[in-house]
Short mmCIF file of C-alpha atoms and ligand atoms in Angstrom, two decimals:
data_model
loop_
_atom_site.label_atom_id
_atom_site.label_comp_id
_atom_site.label_asym_id
_atom_site.label_seq_id
_atom_site.Cartn_x
_atom_site.Cartn_y
_atom_site.Cartn_z
CA MET A 1 2.55 -29.77 2.29
CA PRO A 2 4.84 -27.72 4.37
CA LEU A 3 6.45 -24.73 2.72
CA ALA A 4 10.08 -25.39 1.48
CA LEU A 5 11.66 -22.72 3.51
CA HIS A 6 15.42 -22.49 4.06
CA ASP A 7 14.79 -21.32 7.67
CA PRO A 8 11.28 -22.96 8.92
CA SER A 9 11.37 -20.98 12.07
CA LEU A 10 10.29 -17.82 10.00
CA LEU A 11 6.75 -19.29 9.68
CA ARG A 12 5.43 -18.00 12.98
CA ASN A 13 1.91 -18.93 14.14
CA GLN A 14 1.80 -16.78 17.18
CA CYS A 15 1.38 -13.08 17.70
CA TYR A 16 4.44 -10.85 18.50
CA LEU A 17 3.65 -9.01 21.77
CA GLY A 18 5.94 -7.30 24.11
CA GLY A 19 9.02 -9.01 22.54
CA ALA A 20 7.39 -12.51 22.72
CA PHE A 21 5.53 -14.89 20.44
CA VAL A 22 2.18 -15.60 22.16
CA GLY A 23 -1.41 -16.84 21.46
CA GLU A 24 -3.26 -19.92 20.62
CA PRO A 25 -3.12 -20.58 16.94
CA VAL A 26 -6.78 -21.21 15.77
CA GLU A 27 -7.53 -19.09 12.72
CA PRO A 28 -6.55 -20.82 9.40
CA VAL A 29 -4.64 -19.10 6.74
CA ASP A 30 -5.19 -20.48 3.33
CA ASN A 31 -3.21 -20.47 -0.01
CA PRO A 32 -5.54 -18.82 -2.46
CA ALA A 33 -4.01 -20.82 -5.36
CA THR A 34 -4.84 -24.23 -3.93
CA GLY A 35 -7.21 -23.77 -1.06
CA GLU A 36 -4.80 -25.57 1.37
CA GLU A 37 -4.26 -24.47 4.79
CA LEU A 38 -0.79 -23.05 5.34
CA ALA A 39 -0.88 -22.45 9.09
CA ARG A 40 -3.24 -21.01 11.78
CA VAL A 41 -2.72 -17.85 13.64
CA PRO A 42 -4.30 -16.66 17.04
CA ALA A 43 -7.63 -14.50 17.17
CA LEU A 44 -6.60 -12.25 19.81
CA ASP A 45 -9.38 -9.97 21.37
CA ALA A 46 -9.65 -6.44 22.65
CA LYS A 47 -7.96 -7.35 25.87
CA ALA A 48 -4.86 -8.68 24.02
CA ALA A 49 -4.90 -5.51 21.85
CA THR A 50 -4.91 -3.34 24.85
CA ALA A 51 -2.03 -5.21 26.10
CA ALA A 52 -0.14 -4.73 22.83
CA VAL A 53 -0.87 -0.94 22.80
CA GLU A 54 0.41 -0.90 26.53
CA ALA A 55 3.55 -2.80 25.80
CA ALA A 56 3.98 -0.21 23.13
CA ALA A 57 3.39 2.50 25.50
CA GLN A 58 5.87 1.21 27.95
CA ALA A 59 8.60 0.79 25.31
CA PHE A 60 8.06 4.39 23.99
CA LYS A 61 10.15 6.53 26.45
CA PRO A 62 13.28 4.19 26.56
CA TRP A 63 13.10 3.87 22.70
CA SER A 64 12.67 7.63 21.87
CA ARG A 65 15.48 8.48 24.07
CA ARG A 66 17.91 6.27 22.34
CA LEU A 67 20.37 7.94 20.04
CA ALA A 68 19.14 8.30 16.60
CA LYS A 69 22.25 6.34 15.54
CA GLU A 70 21.31 3.34 17.72
CA ARG A 71 17.92 3.22 16.27
CA SER A 72 19.36 3.57 12.86
CA SER A 73 21.80 0.54 13.49
CA ILE A 74 18.89 -1.66 14.44
CA LEU A 75 16.90 -0.80 11.33
CA ARG A 76 19.89 -1.43 9.31
CA ARG A 77 20.37 -5.05 10.81
CA TRP A 78 16.57 -5.62 10.18
CA PHE A 79 17.21 -4.49 6.45
CA ASP A 80 19.93 -6.84 6.08
CA LEU A 81 17.99 -9.84 7.49
CA LEU A 82 15.12 -9.06 5.30
CA ILE A 83 17.36 -8.97 2.35
CA ALA A 84 19.23 -12.09 3.44
CA ASN A 85 15.67 -14.00 4.00
CA ARG A 86 14.27 -12.64 0.80
CA ASP A 87 13.52 -16.09 -0.90
CA ASP A 88 11.70 -17.32 2.24
CA LEU A 89 9.86 -14.21 2.89
CA ALA A 90 8.71 -14.21 -0.85
CA LEU A 91 7.72 -17.87 -0.62
CA ILE A 92 5.47 -17.21 2.42
CA LEU A 93 4.05 -14.13 0.73
CA THR A 94 3.18 -15.84 -2.57
CA SER A 95 1.66 -18.92 -0.54
CA GLU A 96 -0.75 -16.71 1.32
CA GLN A 97 -1.42 -14.01 -1.22
CA GLY A 98 -1.07 -15.52 -4.53
CA LYS A 99 0.99 -13.10 -6.58
CA PRO A 100 3.76 -14.55 -8.82
CA LEU A 101 6.87 -15.27 -7.05
CA ALA A 102 8.90 -12.72 -9.07
CA GLU A 103 6.50 -10.09 -7.90
CA ALA A 104 6.67 -11.31 -4.22
CA LEU A 105 10.46 -11.00 -4.43
CA GLY A 106 10.07 -7.58 -5.78
CA GLU A 107 7.75 -6.74 -2.88
CA ILE A 108 10.34 -7.96 -0.34
CA ASP A 109 12.96 -5.69 -1.86
CA TYR A 110 10.58 -2.86 -1.95
CA ALA A 111 9.47 -3.47 1.61
CA ALA A 112 13.08 -3.74 2.76
CA SER A 113 13.97 -0.50 0.79
CA TYR A 114 11.86 1.41 3.33
CA VAL A 115 13.64 -0.03 6.30
CA GLU A 116 17.07 0.91 4.64
CA PHE A 117 15.83 4.41 3.73
CA TYR A 118 14.49 5.36 7.22
CA ALA A 119 17.49 3.65 8.90
CA GLU A 120 19.41 6.47 7.16
CA GLU A 121 16.65 9.17 7.71
CA ALA A 122 16.57 8.61 11.38
CA LYS A 123 19.83 10.44 11.70
CA ARG A 124 18.43 13.54 9.68
CA VAL A 125 15.46 14.40 11.83
CA SER A 126 16.34 18.05 13.08
CA GLY A 127 14.60 20.96 14.72
CA GLU A 128 15.07 24.67 13.90
CA THR A 129 15.54 27.97 15.42
CA LEU A 130 13.23 30.96 14.22
CA PRO A 131 13.74 34.68 14.42
CA SER A 132 12.39 35.94 17.62
CA HIS A 133 9.77 38.51 18.26
CA ARG A 134 11.81 39.71 21.39
CA VAL A 135 15.44 40.77 21.51
CA ASP A 136 15.71 39.11 24.87
CA GLY A 137 14.26 35.97 23.68
CA ARG A 138 14.85 32.79 21.25
CA ILE A 139 12.44 30.54 19.32
CA MET A 140 13.12 26.93 18.87
CA VAL A 141 11.18 24.17 17.52
CA LEU A 142 11.77 20.60 18.61
CA ARG A 143 10.71 17.49 16.35
CA GLN A 144 9.73 14.92 18.76
CA PRO A 145 8.20 11.32 18.13
CA THR A 146 4.33 11.33 18.67
CA GLY A 147 3.99 8.19 20.62
CA VAL A 148 2.35 4.96 20.04
CA VAL A 149 1.28 4.28 16.44
CA ALA A 150 -1.53 1.63 15.68
CA ALA A 151 -1.43 0.45 12.20
CA ILE A 152 -3.83 -1.52 10.24
CA THR A 153 -2.81 -3.04 6.87
CA PRO A 154 -4.14 -4.77 3.87
CA TRP A 155 -3.52 -8.09 2.17
CA ASN A 156 -2.45 -6.79 -1.28
CA PHE A 157 1.21 -5.83 -0.18
CA PRO A 158 1.45 -7.83 2.86
CA ALA A 159 5.11 -6.94 3.52
CA ALA A 160 5.54 -3.38 2.06
CA MET A 161 2.30 -1.81 3.59
CA ILE A 162 3.78 -2.69 7.04
CA THR A 163 7.38 -1.46 6.60
CA ARG A 164 6.15 1.60 4.98
CA LYS A 165 4.57 2.61 8.24
CA VAL A 166 6.77 0.80 10.80
CA ALA A 167 10.20 1.82 9.54
CA PRO A 168 9.64 5.47 9.62
CA ALA A 169 7.78 5.54 12.91
CA ILE A 170 10.33 3.47 14.70
CA ALA A 171 13.23 5.33 13.04
CA VAL A 172 12.04 8.60 14.79
CA GLY A 173 11.43 7.07 18.10
CA CYS A 174 7.71 5.85 18.07
CA THR A 175 6.58 2.45 18.96
CA VAL A 176 4.12 0.43 16.92
CA VAL A 177 1.38 -2.22 17.25
CA VAL A 178 0.30 -3.75 13.77
CA LYS A 179 -2.75 -5.57 12.95
CA PRO A 180 -2.18 -7.16 9.36
CA ALA A 181 -4.91 -8.39 7.09
CA PRO A 182 -6.48 -11.80 8.21
CA GLU A 183 -5.60 -13.14 4.64
CA THR A 184 -1.88 -12.34 5.09
CA PRO A 185 -0.71 -12.48 8.72
CA LEU A 186 2.32 -14.87 7.98
CA THR A 187 4.38 -12.45 6.07
CA ALA A 188 3.75 -9.89 8.98
CA LEU A 189 4.80 -12.41 11.48
CA ALA A 190 7.89 -13.32 9.57
CA ILE A 191 8.99 -9.78 9.22
CA ALA A 192 8.49 -9.28 13.07
CA GLU A 193 10.58 -12.46 13.72
CA LEU A 194 13.49 -10.68 11.83
CA ALA A 195 12.87 -7.45 13.75
CA HIS A 196 13.28 -9.38 16.84
CA ARG A 197 16.56 -11.04 15.54
CA ALA A 198 17.78 -7.69 14.58
CA GLY A 199 17.63 -6.46 18.24
CA LEU A 200 14.55 -4.32 18.33
CA PRO A 201 13.77 -4.02 22.02
CA ALA A 202 10.62 -5.68 23.38
CA GLY A 203 7.50 -3.71 22.74
CA VAL A 204 8.90 -1.40 20.03
CA LEU A 205 7.06 -3.40 17.39
CA ASN A 206 4.06 -5.62 18.14
CA VAL A 207 2.00 -7.65 15.46
CA ILE A 208 -1.36 -9.08 16.60
CA THR A 209 -3.91 -11.06 14.66
CA GLY A 210 -7.53 -11.29 15.18
CA PRO A 211 -10.95 -9.97 14.41
CA ALA A 212 -10.69 -6.53 13.02
CA ALA A 213 -13.63 -4.54 14.52
CA PRO A 214 -12.73 -4.92 18.14
CA ILE A 215 -9.03 -4.60 17.64
CA GLY A 216 -9.68 -1.39 15.63
CA GLU A 217 -11.95 -0.05 18.52
CA VAL A 218 -8.99 -0.40 20.98
CA PHE A 219 -6.60 1.17 18.43
CA THR A 220 -8.87 4.18 17.77
CA SER A 221 -9.94 4.74 21.48
CA HIS A 222 -6.96 3.78 23.74
CA PRO A 223 -5.44 7.15 24.99
CA ALA A 224 -1.99 5.90 24.41
CA VAL A 225 -2.36 5.59 20.90
CA ARG A 226 -1.34 9.03 19.27
CA VAL A 227 -1.50 7.99 15.49
CA VAL A 228 -3.76 5.66 13.69
CA GLY A 229 -2.24 4.59 10.28
CA PHE A 230 -4.43 2.73 7.84
CA THR A 231 -4.20 1.35 4.30
CA GLY A 232 -7.26 -0.16 3.15
CA SER A 233 -10.74 0.62 1.86
CA THR A 234 -12.28 4.06 1.84
CA ALA A 235 -15.20 2.72 3.86
CA VAL A 236 -13.04 1.43 6.73
CA GLY A 237 -10.84 4.39 6.61
CA LYS A 238 -13.79 6.60 7.25
CA LEU A 239 -15.01 4.46 10.12
CA LEU A 240 -11.59 4.72 11.74
CA MET A 241 -11.39 8.33 11.28
CA ARG A 242 -14.73 8.67 12.93
CA GLN A 243 -13.75 6.31 15.95
CA ALA A 244 -10.46 8.23 16.42
CA ALA A 245 -12.08 11.57 16.66
CA GLY A 246 -13.24 10.72 20.20
CA THR A 247 -9.54 11.06 21.53
CA VAL A 248 -8.38 13.38 18.76
CA LYS A 249 -5.70 11.13 17.10
CA LYS A 250 -3.91 11.73 14.08
CA VAL A 251 -5.21 9.42 11.44
CA ALA A 252 -2.92 8.71 8.42
CA LEU A 253 -5.05 7.15 5.65
CA GLU A 254 -4.13 5.48 2.35
CA LEU A 255 -7.28 4.58 0.88
CA GLY A 256 -8.83 3.34 -2.44
CA GLY A 257 -8.14 4.83 -5.87
CA ASN A 258 -9.71 4.86 -9.21
CA ALA A 259 -6.73 5.53 -11.30
CA PRO A 260 -7.07 6.90 -14.96
CA PHE A 261 -4.63 5.74 -17.50
CA ILE A 262 -4.81 8.37 -20.53
CA VAL A 263 -3.33 7.60 -23.90
CA PHE A 264 -3.15 10.84 -26.04
CA ASP A 265 -2.70 10.46 -29.83
CA ASP A 266 0.84 11.76 -29.70
CA ALA A 267 1.96 9.07 -27.15
CA ASP A 268 4.58 6.26 -27.98
CA LEU A 269 2.00 3.43 -28.17
CA ASP A 270 4.26 0.56 -27.45
CA ALA A 271 5.47 2.27 -24.42
CA ALA A 272 1.87 3.03 -23.39
CA VAL A 273 0.92 -0.70 -23.82
CA GLU A 274 3.92 -1.72 -21.63
CA GLY A 275 2.78 0.75 -18.98
CA ALA A 276 -0.74 -0.33 -19.32
CA ILE A 277 0.14 -3.84 -18.65
CA ALA A 278 2.32 -3.03 -15.73
CA ALA A 279 -0.38 -0.45 -14.30
CA LYS A 280 -3.29 -2.70 -14.76
CA PHE A 281 -2.15 -6.38 -14.34
CA ARG A 282 0.31 -6.14 -11.59
CA ASN A 283 -0.81 -8.04 -8.61
CA MET A 284 -3.57 -9.28 -10.93
CA GLY A 285 -5.07 -5.88 -10.79
CA GLN A 286 -5.29 -5.67 -6.86
CA THR A 287 -3.30 -2.41 -5.96
CA CYS A 288 -4.92 0.77 -5.03
CA VAL A 289 -2.75 2.41 -7.88
CA CYS A 290 -3.83 -0.08 -10.48
CA ALA A 291 -5.01 1.55 -13.74
CA ASN A 292 -8.84 1.41 -13.35
CA ARG A 293 -10.01 3.42 -16.38
CA ILE A 294 -7.98 3.34 -19.62
CA TYR A 295 -8.82 6.52 -21.79
CA VAL A 296 -7.54 6.40 -25.42
CA GLN A 297 -7.76 9.38 -27.85
CA ARG A 298 -10.10 8.24 -30.63
CA PRO A 299 -7.40 8.43 -33.57
CA VAL A 300 -5.33 5.74 -31.75
CA GLU A 301 -7.97 3.64 -30.14
CA ARG A 302 -7.93 0.78 -32.60
CA ALA A 303 -4.08 0.48 -32.72
CA PHE A 304 -3.82 0.79 -28.92
CA VAL A 305 -6.55 -1.84 -28.43
CA THR A 306 -4.91 -4.33 -30.93
CA LYS A 307 -1.53 -3.90 -29.28
CA LEU A 308 -2.71 -4.28 -25.73
CA ALA A 309 -4.68 -7.34 -26.56
CA ALA A 310 -1.47 -8.90 -28.08
CA ALA A 311 0.47 -8.00 -24.94
CA MET A 312 -2.24 -9.46 -22.86
CA GLU A 313 -2.08 -12.74 -24.77
CA ARG A 314 1.20 -13.15 -23.16
CA LEU A 315 -0.03 -13.01 -19.75
CA LYS A 316 -0.03 -16.55 -18.11
CA VAL A 317 -2.39 -17.36 -15.43
CA GLY A 318 -1.54 -19.86 -12.79
CA ASN A 319 -0.03 -20.75 -9.36
CA GLY A 320 2.24 -17.89 -8.53
CA LEU A 321 4.96 -20.44 -7.43
CA ASP A 322 4.97 -21.85 -11.02
CA ALA A 323 7.55 -20.56 -13.36
CA GLY A 324 6.33 -18.33 -15.93
CA THR A 325 3.18 -17.25 -14.10
CA THR A 326 2.26 -13.72 -14.45
CA GLN A 327 -1.06 -13.66 -12.96
CA GLY A 328 -2.14 -15.50 -9.86
CA PRO A 329 -5.39 -16.17 -8.18
CA LEU A 330 -7.57 -13.34 -6.80
CA ILE A 331 -7.48 -13.13 -3.12
CA THR A 332 -11.09 -14.28 -2.40
CA SER A 333 -14.22 -15.33 -4.19
CA ARG A 334 -15.65 -11.80 -3.04
CA ALA A 335 -12.99 -10.18 -5.28
CA VAL A 336 -14.08 -12.47 -8.21
CA GLU A 337 -17.56 -11.50 -7.85
CA LYS A 338 -16.85 -7.82 -7.99
CA VAL A 339 -14.90 -8.25 -11.19
CA GLU A 340 -17.91 -10.23 -12.59
CA ALA A 341 -20.35 -7.52 -11.44
CA HIS A 342 -18.31 -4.83 -13.25
CA ILE A 343 -18.04 -6.76 -16.46
CA ALA A 344 -21.95 -7.69 -16.44
CA ASP A 345 -22.85 -4.00 -15.58
CA ALA A 346 -20.72 -2.74 -18.61
CA LEU A 347 -21.99 -5.40 -20.96
CA ALA A 348 -25.65 -4.56 -20.03
CA LYS A 349 -24.85 -0.76 -20.70
CA GLY A 350 -23.46 -1.56 -24.38
CA ALA A 351 -19.63 -2.20 -23.78
CA VAL A 352 -18.07 -5.37 -25.62
CA VAL A 353 -15.71 -8.06 -24.22
CA HIS A 354 -12.55 -8.36 -26.48
CA MET A 355 -10.72 -11.01 -24.52
CA GLY A 356 -11.32 -12.89 -21.48
CA GLY A 357 -14.41 -11.84 -19.32
CA ARG A 358 -14.78 -15.15 -17.40
CA ARG A 359 -13.50 -17.33 -14.69
CA HIS A 360 -10.38 -19.11 -15.64
CA SER A 361 -10.66 -22.85 -16.37
CA LEU A 362 -8.04 -23.34 -13.50
CA GLY A 363 -11.07 -22.68 -11.15
CA GLY A 364 -10.97 -21.39 -7.60
CA THR A 365 -10.41 -17.59 -7.67
CA PHE A 366 -8.29 -17.50 -11.09
CA PHE A 367 -9.82 -15.14 -13.40
CA GLU A 368 -9.08 -14.45 -17.18
CA PRO A 369 -7.32 -11.23 -18.09
CA THR A 370 -10.08 -9.23 -19.75
CA LEU A 371 -10.13 -6.49 -22.05
CA MET A 372 -13.45 -4.37 -22.77
CA THR A 373 -14.09 -1.50 -25.19
CA GLY A 374 -16.95 0.92 -25.43
CA ILE A 375 -16.89 1.85 -21.87
CA THR A 376 -18.64 5.02 -20.76
CA GLN A 377 -18.64 7.18 -17.69
CA ASP A 378 -22.18 5.64 -16.53
CA MET A 379 -20.75 2.40 -15.98
CA THR A 380 -20.02 1.01 -12.59
CA VAL A 381 -16.24 0.64 -13.62
CA ALA A 382 -16.01 4.22 -14.15
CA ARG A 383 -17.10 5.02 -10.61
CA GLU A 384 -15.65 2.15 -8.54
CA GLU A 385 -12.24 0.28 -8.22
CA THR A 386 -12.56 -3.14 -9.64
CA PHE A 387 -9.56 -4.52 -7.95
CA GLY A 388 -9.02 -7.21 -10.45
CA PRO A 389 -7.76 -8.03 -13.95
CA LEU A 390 -10.22 -6.01 -16.18
CA ALA A 391 -8.99 -3.46 -18.61
CA PRO A 392 -11.77 -1.17 -19.52
CA VAL A 393 -11.08 1.19 -22.52
CA PHE A 394 -12.93 4.52 -22.80
CA ALA A 395 -12.57 6.61 -26.05
CA PHE A 396 -12.30 10.42 -25.86
CA ASP A 397 -11.78 13.23 -28.18
CA THR A 398 -10.29 16.33 -26.56
CA GLU A 399 -7.79 17.00 -23.83
CA ASP A 400 -10.25 18.99 -21.79
CA GLU A 401 -12.76 16.37 -22.07
CA VAL A 402 -10.54 13.55 -20.76
CA VAL A 403 -9.37 15.63 -17.87
CA ALA A 404 -12.85 16.36 -16.89
CA MET A 405 -13.56 12.59 -17.14
CA ALA A 406 -10.44 11.68 -15.26
CA ASN A 407 -11.36 13.95 -12.42
CA ASP A 408 -14.95 13.01 -12.17
CA THR A 409 -14.44 10.72 -9.09
CA GLU A 410 -14.15 11.25 -5.48
CA PHE A 411 -10.90 9.31 -5.51
CA GLY A 412 -7.48 10.95 -6.10
CA LEU A 413 -4.66 8.51 -5.66
CA ALA A 414 -2.70 7.77 -8.68
CA GLY A 415 -3.27 8.92 -12.32
CA TYR A 416 -1.03 8.09 -15.46
CA PHE A 417 -0.90 9.58 -18.95
CA TYR A 418 1.16 9.07 -22.03
CA SER A 419 2.06 12.12 -24.43
CA ARG A 420 5.15 13.33 -26.00
CA ASP A 421 3.86 16.87 -26.22
CA ILE A 422 5.89 18.99 -23.57
CA GLY A 423 3.18 21.70 -23.28
CA ARG A 424 0.52 18.95 -22.72
CA ILE A 425 2.54 17.21 -20.12
CA PHE A 426 2.68 20.20 -17.81
CA ARG A 427 -0.91 21.23 -18.64
CA VAL A 428 -2.40 17.76 -17.84
CA ALA A 429 -0.06 16.88 -14.88
CA GLU A 430 -1.22 20.23 -13.20
CA GLU A 431 -4.78 19.76 -13.82
CA LEU A 432 -5.24 16.11 -12.66
CA GLU A 433 -6.50 15.81 -9.20
CA TYR A 434 -4.32 13.10 -7.97
CA GLY A 435 -1.63 12.67 -5.24
CA MET A 436 0.64 10.88 -7.64
CA VAL A 437 0.89 11.36 -11.59
CA GLY A 438 2.87 8.79 -13.65
CA ILE A 439 3.85 10.46 -17.05
CA ASN A 440 4.99 8.03 -19.61
CA SER A 441 5.34 5.49 -16.90
CA GLY A 442 3.01 2.81 -15.55
CA LEU A 443 5.06 2.27 -12.38
CA ILE A 444 5.57 4.97 -9.83
CA SER A 445 6.15 3.34 -6.43
CA THR A 446 9.62 3.85 -4.79
CA GLU A 447 10.53 4.50 -1.21
CA LEU A 448 12.51 7.68 -2.61
CA ALA A 449 9.03 9.53 -3.25
CA PRO A 450 6.04 10.50 -1.23
CA PHE A 451 3.01 8.13 -1.94
CA GLY A 452 -0.43 9.12 -1.10
CA GLY A 453 -3.59 10.36 -2.32
CA ILE A 454 -5.94 13.39 -2.06
CA LYS A 455 -9.80 13.68 -2.01
CA GLU A 456 -11.26 10.55 -0.30
CA SER A 457 -8.03 8.50 -1.41
CA GLY A 458 -6.20 9.74 1.85
CA ASN A 459 -4.32 12.29 3.87
CA SER A 460 -0.98 11.19 4.37
CA ARG A 461 2.20 10.48 2.53
CA GLU A 462 4.51 7.41 2.99
CA GLY A 463 8.04 7.42 1.62
CA SER A 464 10.80 9.95 1.06
CA HIS A 465 11.73 12.43 3.75
CA HIS A 466 8.23 13.40 3.89
CA GLY A 467 7.31 9.86 5.38
CA VAL A 468 8.36 10.69 8.88
CA GLU A 469 6.02 13.66 9.28
CA GLU A 470 3.13 11.51 10.55
CA PHE A 471 5.14 10.35 13.50
CA LEU A 472 6.62 13.63 14.70
CA GLU A 473 5.15 16.51 16.62
CA LYS A 474 6.55 20.05 16.59
CA LYS A 475 7.19 21.52 20.03
CA TYR A 476 7.90 25.33 20.15
CA LEU A 477 10.22 26.54 22.82
CA PHE A 478 10.62 30.13 23.99
CA VAL A 479 13.61 30.94 25.94
CA GLY A 480 13.29 34.33 27.51
CA GLY A 481 15.53 36.48 29.76
CA ILE A 482 18.56 36.22 27.46
P1 ADP B 501 -10.53 -5.24 1.91
O1 ADP B 501 -11.83 -5.35 1.82
O2 ADP B 501 -9.73 -5.04 0.75
O3 ADP B 501 -10.04 -6.39 2.77
P2 ADP B 501 -10.68 -3.60 4.15
O4 ADP B 501 -10.41 -2.12 4.32
O5 ADP B 501 -11.74 -4.36 4.55
O6 ADP B 501 -10.17 -3.85 2.67
O7 ADP B 501 -9.30 -4.12 5.05
C1 ADP B 501 -8.06 -3.62 5.11
C2 ADP B 501 -7.61 -3.85 6.83
O8 ADP B 501 -8.64 -3.17 7.47
C3 ADP B 501 -7.59 -5.30 7.07
O9 ADP B 501 -6.50 -5.36 8.00
C4 ADP B 501 -8.98 -5.53 7.77
O10 ADP B 501 -8.92 -6.51 8.65
C5 ADP B 501 -9.01 -4.16 8.42
N1 ADP B 501 -10.44 -3.84 8.93
C6 ADP B 501 -11.59 -4.28 8.17
N2 ADP B 501 -12.67 -3.77 8.91
C7 ADP B 501 -12.26 -3.03 10.12
C8 ADP B 501 -12.70 -2.40 11.07
N3 ADP B 501 -14.05 -2.24 11.37
N4 ADP B 501 -11.91 -1.80 12.10
C9 ADP B 501 -10.72 -1.91 12.03
N5 ADP B 501 -10.05 -2.64 10.96
C10 ADP B 501 -10.82 -3.20 10.01
#
């Protein structure tokens, strides 16, 4: 059944390259809730990826020489179009990704907020003058756009992961080639269609679909590409970093997490439960900032688990397009198998299932929201990101002990804790080895703050005024003979 879009022309089945929609639609895109084919998109090869990079390279100089105000106006028009078409974009997003429609609408607003923010920020990129080492000379620092940016994005936020990279890059004068995830190319192409309508010149933004490895090879080896931006798994991030070493590109990585969510015995338990639901079950647990390990201080463990179970009873699994659904399907059967493997491993090592634990009766990739207790650090779920609707509860005794457990991972993206003790809030916030810490809040993402990780979770920041840094070079000028 065709999607009931107000504007059916937003459903593009060709790639956006050099300002035109091109390519033979061959690769099916399926709805994870129904298994239905939504559309087909091209499977472009390395040659087409090279052409896209070259289109971006050709567009770079003229785009970078435009007045910041002109770039800003185009971004602003793009923002307005994203908002005006949010219902259609959200429908496309839910249909190919599965998340509930309300969350998809939230994601479109969130994705658009980066375009709005960087439309404003475009006008505020400035250089500096520094004290000179000679009386007859002056030191200046220009901040200039880096060049062509190649971006590879995941399926869990099909809109926001694109605008978070593309908006700051083009705001400062870079040009971009994006390869979206094969599961969710339709949202990416709809966003590109709106950029085209907003008047973005040909080649400034290109979106190509096709096999990841050969396209990734071009992105990481073509001399015109100066920045490789990637959001996805740590394994692929490491591979791209190695590949990009050959031409010394900047590599901006947003990789996996293993977020601890700590509830101290002085916490407001109702607020902690609300935060845990948001941090664990948003997008069916498929976000890199999702709570992966829930640590609860022993005196409040029983009360917290009872309240969390009651809140989880209210989650409703179903097709994301049905009213009232809070949990859609998981993205693929591979994702379901990972959740099952984490549950089986925890059970084998002595944990207990309190709720759920199985595939949902709806079939397909639907899974029951699952609550487990008796989780310990030796279980797989303590080491790896589950990326699914499994809430594993660990008990702990002391602050030092939980901080050590929370930091005992190679990941360092987001962490959360609940406490009302001001001293503890500062101590724990400073000790947690994470790029982002939510304190008494299970939701932290906003275009106004720098999003990113440390350790093996990444090396860049997206959002806020920091988000343009990846796309700017500093050039030092020395003016002598004054
Ligand atoms: P996931 O397993 O959650 O899909 P990935 O890291 O595999 O996470 O995918 C994130 C993005 O990286 C997707 O766009 C995917 O197509 C892309 N990707 C996967 N493998 C490679 C690769 N070898 N080179 C470049 N991109 C890749």
